[in-house]
Amino acid sequence: MEKSTESTDLSERPTGEARAATLRDSLGVGFAVGLSGFAFGVTAVSGGLSVAQACVLSLLVFTGASQFALVGALAGGGNPYTAAAGAFFLGVRNCFYGLRLSSVLSPSRRTRPLVAHWVIDETTAVTLAQPNAPLARLGFAVSGTTLFVCWNLTTLLGALGAGSIGDPDAWGLDAASPAVFLALLAPMLRSTAERATAVLAVLLGLACLPLLPTGVPVLVAALAAPLVLLFAGRRGRDTVAEPTDVGGSEEGRVP
């Protein structure tokens, strides 16, 4: 029994190669997505915010989609309270990420506020992609630190240089962060249900984009997950019911 326990513990310890791969992936995601903070800085100042306001948003909010939704709504002439509400509801998804990551990371009471602040799309994807808990903690820490530092530095640079950049949409800067996240997410879509959810979410988002205010199409796209689960559940019940009926009829024929 003791030998089997020791072998299990050793198998759970990440090798040097595994740690190096996690570090490489975490740093890559952190730098790549963090650089898109430049687009937020430009967008925020171009939309009427000051440099200080843009930087405070990145420091305290630190969830790219909600930040872009807020400044986009304000730039479009939306009510500040409505814009803030839309950004808030868009950021609620991080609460669900936190519920999942809490069992993986097991943060202490002292580090829990910092960990919660770093729970976003990219850090969640990096963490859940790891094969065991030690690598998951390493991936979260490295990707979170790198992304937070890069995002805030590039927000400052983008806000300071907004006047010379011009319209960020003309440069395609607003698409940088979503493109990186999609590249990160795509390899994780292994099952049919996951791929169906992703496709349905894209279709819902695109269909609602010209009809609903900024930020709301993303919320509608989130309905793809329960819809796919509902369909899969019904299909599963039908599949289970068929063999039972067939078996019953066959048993009835046995003399």
Coordinates of C-alpha atoms in Angstrom, one line a residue:
M1 CA 0.0 0.0 0.0
E2 CA 2.8 2.4 0.9
K3 CA 4.6 1.8 -2.4
S4 CA 1.4 2.6 -4.4
T5 CA 0.9 5.8 -2.5
E6 CA 4.4 6.9 -3.1
S7 CA 4.2 6.2 -6.8
T8 CA 0.9 8.1 -7.0
D9 CA 2.5 11.2 -5.3
L10 CA 5.4 11.1 -7.7
S11 CA 3.2 10.8 -10.7
E12 CA 1.4 14.0 -9.6
R13 CA 4.6 16.0 -9.4
P14 CA 5.1 17.9 -12.6
T15 CA 8.3 17.2 -14.4
G16 CA 10.7 19.9 -15.4
E17 CA 9.5 19.6 -19.0
A18 CA 5.9 20.0 -18.0
R19 CA 6.7 23.0 -15.9
A20 CA 8.6 24.6 -18.7
A21 CA 5.7 24.0 -21.1
T22 CA 3.2 25.6 -18.6
L23 CA 5.5 28.6 -18.1
R24 CA 5.9 29.1 -21.9
D25 CA 2.2 28.9 -22.5
S26 CA 1.3 31.1 -19.6
L27 CA 3.8 33.8 -20.5
G28 CA 2.7 33.6 -24.1
V29 CA -0.9 34.2 -23.2
G30 CA 0.0 36.9 -20.7
F31 CA 2.1 38.9 -23.1
A32 CA -0.2 38.4 -26.2
V33 CA -3.4 39.4 -24.4
G34 CA -1.7 42.0 -22.2
L35 CA -0.6 43.9 -25.3
S36 CA -4.2 44.5 -26.3
G37 CA -4.5 46.8 -23.3
F38 CA -3.0 49.3 -25.6
A39 CA -6.2 49.1 -27.7
F40 CA -8.3 49.7 -24.5
G41 CA -6.2 52.8 -23.6
V42 CA -6.7 54.3 -27.0
T43 CA -10.4 53.4 -27.1
A44 CA -11.1 54.8 -23.6
V45 CA -9.4 58.2 -24.2
S46 CA -10.9 58.4 -27.7
G47 CA -14.3 57.8 -26.1
G48 CA -14.0 60.7 -23.7
L49 CA -12.2 59.3 -20.7
S50 CA -9.1 60.8 -19.2
V51 CA -5.8 59.0 -19.0
A52 CA -6.3 58.6 -15.2
Q53 CA -9.8 57.2 -15.6
A54 CA -8.6 54.7 -18.2
C55 CA -5.7 53.5 -16.0
V56 CA -8.0 53.2 -12.9
L57 CA -10.4 51.1 -14.9
S58 CA -7.6 48.7 -15.8
L59 CA -6.3 48.5 -12.3
L60 CA -9.6 48.0 -10.5
V61 CA -11.8 46.3 -13.0
F62 CA -9.3 44.2 -15.0
T63 CA -11.7 42.3 -17.2
G64 CA -11.2 43.4 -20.8
A65 CA -14.6 42.7 -22.3
S66 CA -16.4 44.6 -19.6
Q67 CA -14.0 47.5 -20.0
F68 CA -14.5 47.7 -23.7
A69 CA -18.2 47.4 -23.3
L70 CA -18.3 50.3 -20.9
V71 CA -16.2 52.7 -22.9
G72 CA -17.9 51.6 -26.1
A73 CA -21.3 52.4 -24.7
L74 CA -20.1 55.8 -23.3
A75 CA -18.5 56.7 -26.7
G76 CA -21.8 55.9 -28.4
G77 CA -23.6 58.4 -26.2
G78 CA -25.1 55.9 -23.8
N79 CA -26.2 56.6 -20.2
P80 CA -23.4 56.1 -17.8
Y81 CA -25.5 54.0 -15.4
T82 CA -26.8 51.8 -18.3
A83 CA -23.2 51.4 -19.6
A84 CA -22.0 50.4 -16.1
A85 CA -24.8 48.0 -15.7
G86 CA -24.1 46.3 -19.0
A87 CA -20.4 46.0 -18.1
F88 CA -21.3 44.6 -14.7
F89 CA -23.5 41.9 -16.0
L90 CA -20.9 41.0 -18.6
G91 CA -18.4 40.6 -15.9
V92 CA -20.6 38.3 -13.8
R93 CA -19.3 35.4 -15.8
N94 CA -16.1 35.7 -13.8
C95 CA -18.0 34.6 -10.7
F96 CA -18.8 31.3 -12.3
Y97 CA -15.2 30.9 -13.3
G98 CA -14.2 31.6 -9.7
L99 CA -16.5 28.8 -8.5
R100 CA -14.7 26.4 -10.7
L101 CA -11.2 27.6 -10.0
S102 CA -11.6 27.7 -6.2
S103 CA -11.5 23.9 -6.1
V104 CA -8.4 23.7 -8.3
L105 CA -6.4 26.5 -6.8
S106 CA -7.5 26.3 -3.1
P107 CA -6.3 29.8 -2.3
S108 CA -5.7 30.9 1.3
R109 CA -7.8 33.6 2.9
R110 CA -4.9 36.0 2.6
T111 CA -4.5 35.5 -1.2
R112 CA -8.1 35.0 -2.1
P113 CA -8.8 38.7 -2.9
L114 CA -5.9 38.8 -5.3
V115 CA -6.8 35.5 -6.9
A116 CA -10.4 36.6 -7.4
H117 CA -9.2 39.8 -9.1
W118 CA -7.2 37.8 -11.6
V119 CA -10.0 35.4 -12.5
I120 CA -10.8 36.3 -16.1
D121 CA -11.3 34.4 -19.4
E122 CA -7.6 33.9 -20.2
T123 CA -6.3 32.9 -16.8
T124 CA -9.2 30.5 -16.4
A125 CA -8.5 28.9 -19.8
V126 CA -4.8 28.5 -19.0
T127 CA -5.5 27.0 -15.5
L128 CA -8.1 24.5 -16.7
A129 CA -5.9 23.4 -19.6
Q130 CA -3.3 22.0 -17.1
P131 CA -3.3 18.2 -16.3
N132 CA -2.8 18.6 -12.5
A133 CA -3.2 21.0 -9.6
P134 CA 0.4 22.1 -9.2
L135 CA 0.7 23.0 -12.9
A136 CA -2.8 24.7 -12.7
R137 CA -1.6 26.9 -9.9
L138 CA 1.6 27.7 -11.7
G139 CA -0.3 28.6 -14.9
F140 CA -2.7 30.8 -13.1
A141 CA 0.0 32.7 -11.2
V142 CA 2.2 33.2 -14.2
S143 CA -0.5 34.1 -16.7
G144 CA -2.3 36.4 -14.1
T145 CA 0.9 38.3 -13.1
T146 CA 2.1 38.7 -16.7
L147 CA -1.3 39.7 -18.0
F148 CA -2.1 42.2 -15.2
V149 CA 1.3 43.9 -15.5
C150 CA 1.2 44.1 -19.3
W151 CA -2.4 45.1 -19.5
N152 CA -1.9 48.0 -17.2
L153 CA 1.3 49.2 -18.7
T154 CA -0.1 49.1 -22.3
T155 CA -3.3 50.8 -21.1
L156 CA -1.2 53.7 -19.9
L157 CA 0.8 53.8 -23.2
G158 CA -2.4 53.6 -25.3
A159 CA -4.1 56.3 -23.3
L160 CA -1.0 58.6 -23.6
G161 CA -0.7 58.0 -27.3
A162 CA -4.4 58.1 -28.2
G163 CA -4.2 61.5 -29.8
S164 CA -1.6 60.4 -32.3
I165 CA -3.2 57.0 -33.1
G166 CA -6.6 58.2 -34.2
D167 CA -9.5 55.8 -34.6
P168 CA -8.6 52.4 -33.0
D169 CA -11.2 50.6 -35.2
A170 CA -9.3 51.7 -38.3
W171 CA -6.2 49.8 -37.0
G172 CA -8.1 46.7 -35.9
L173 CA -6.9 47.1 -32.4
D174 CA -10.3 46.3 -30.9
A175 CA -10.1 42.8 -32.4
A176 CA -6.7 41.9 -30.9
S177 CA -7.9 40.5 -27.5
P178 CA -10.8 38.4 -28.9
A179 CA -8.6 37.0 -31.6
V180 CA -6.0 35.8 -29.0
F181 CA -8.6 34.3 -26.8
L182 CA -10.2 32.4 -29.6
A183 CA -6.8 31.0 -30.6
L184 CA -6.4 29.9 -27.0
L185 CA -9.9 28.4 -26.7
A186 CA -10.1 26.5 -30.0
P187 CA -7.8 23.6 -29.0
M188 CA -9.9 23.0 -25.9
L189 CA -13.1 22.3 -27.8
R190 CA -12.7 18.5 -28.0
S191 CA -16.2 17.2 -27.7
T192 CA -19.2 17.6 -30.0
A193 CA -21.2 19.4 -27.3
E194 CA -18.3 21.9 -26.8
R195 CA -18.0 22.6 -30.5
A196 CA -21.7 23.0 -30.9
T197 CA -21.8 25.4 -28.0
A198 CA -19.1 27.5 -29.5
V199 CA -20.7 27.6 -32.9
L200 CA -24.2 28.5 -31.5
A201 CA -22.7 31.2 -29.3
V202 CA -21.0 32.8 -32.3
L203 CA -24.3 32.7 -34.3
L204 CA -26.3 34.2 -31.5
G205 CA -23.8 36.9 -30.9
L206 CA -23.6 37.8 -34.6
A207 CA -27.4 37.8 -35.0
C208 CA -27.9 40.1 -32.0
L209 CA -25.0 42.4 -32.8
P210 CA -26.8 44.9 -35.0
L211 CA -30.0 44.7 -32.9
L212 CA -28.9 45.1 -29.3
P213 CA -26.8 47.6 -27.3
T214 CA -23.1 47.0 -26.8
G215 CA -22.4 44.2 -24.4
V216 CA -25.8 42.6 -24.6
P217 CA -25.1 40.2 -27.5
V218 CA -22.4 38.6 -25.4
L219 CA -25.0 37.9 -22.7
V220 CA -27.4 36.4 -25.3
A221 CA -24.6 34.3 -26.7
A222 CA -24.1 32.8 -23.2
L223 CA -27.5 31.1 -23.7
A224 CA -25.8 28.7 -26.1
A225 CA -24.5 26.5 -23.2
P226 CA -27.9 25.8 -21.5
L227 CA -29.5 25.2 -24.9
V228 CA -26.9 22.7 -25.9
L229 CA -27.1 21.0 -22.5
L230 CA -30.9 20.8 -22.8
F231 CA -30.8 19.3 -26.2
A232 CA -28.1 16.8 -25.2
G233 CA -30.1 15.8 -22.1
R234 CA -33.2 15.1 -24.1
R235 CA -31.2 13.2 -26.7
G236 CA -29.6 11.2 -23.9
R237 CA -32.9 10.3 -22.4
D238 CA -34.3 9.2 -25.8
T239 CA -31.2 7.0 -26.4
V240 CA -31.5 5.3 -23.0
A241 CA -35.2 4.7 -23.5
E242 CA -34.8 2.9 -26.9
P243 CA -32.8 -0.1 -25.6
T244 CA -35.2 -0.6 -22.7
D245 CA -38.2 -0.8 -25.0
V246 CA -36.4 -3.2 -27.4
G247 CA -35.2 -5.3 -24.5
G248 CA -38.7 -5.5 -23.1
S249 CA -40.2 -6.6 -26.4
E250 CA -37.5 -9.3 -26.9
E251 CA -38.1 -10.6 -23.4
G252 CA -41.8 -10.9 -24.2
R253 CA -40.9 -13.2 -27.1
V254 CA -38.9 -15.6 -25.0
P255 CA -41.1 -18.7 -24.3

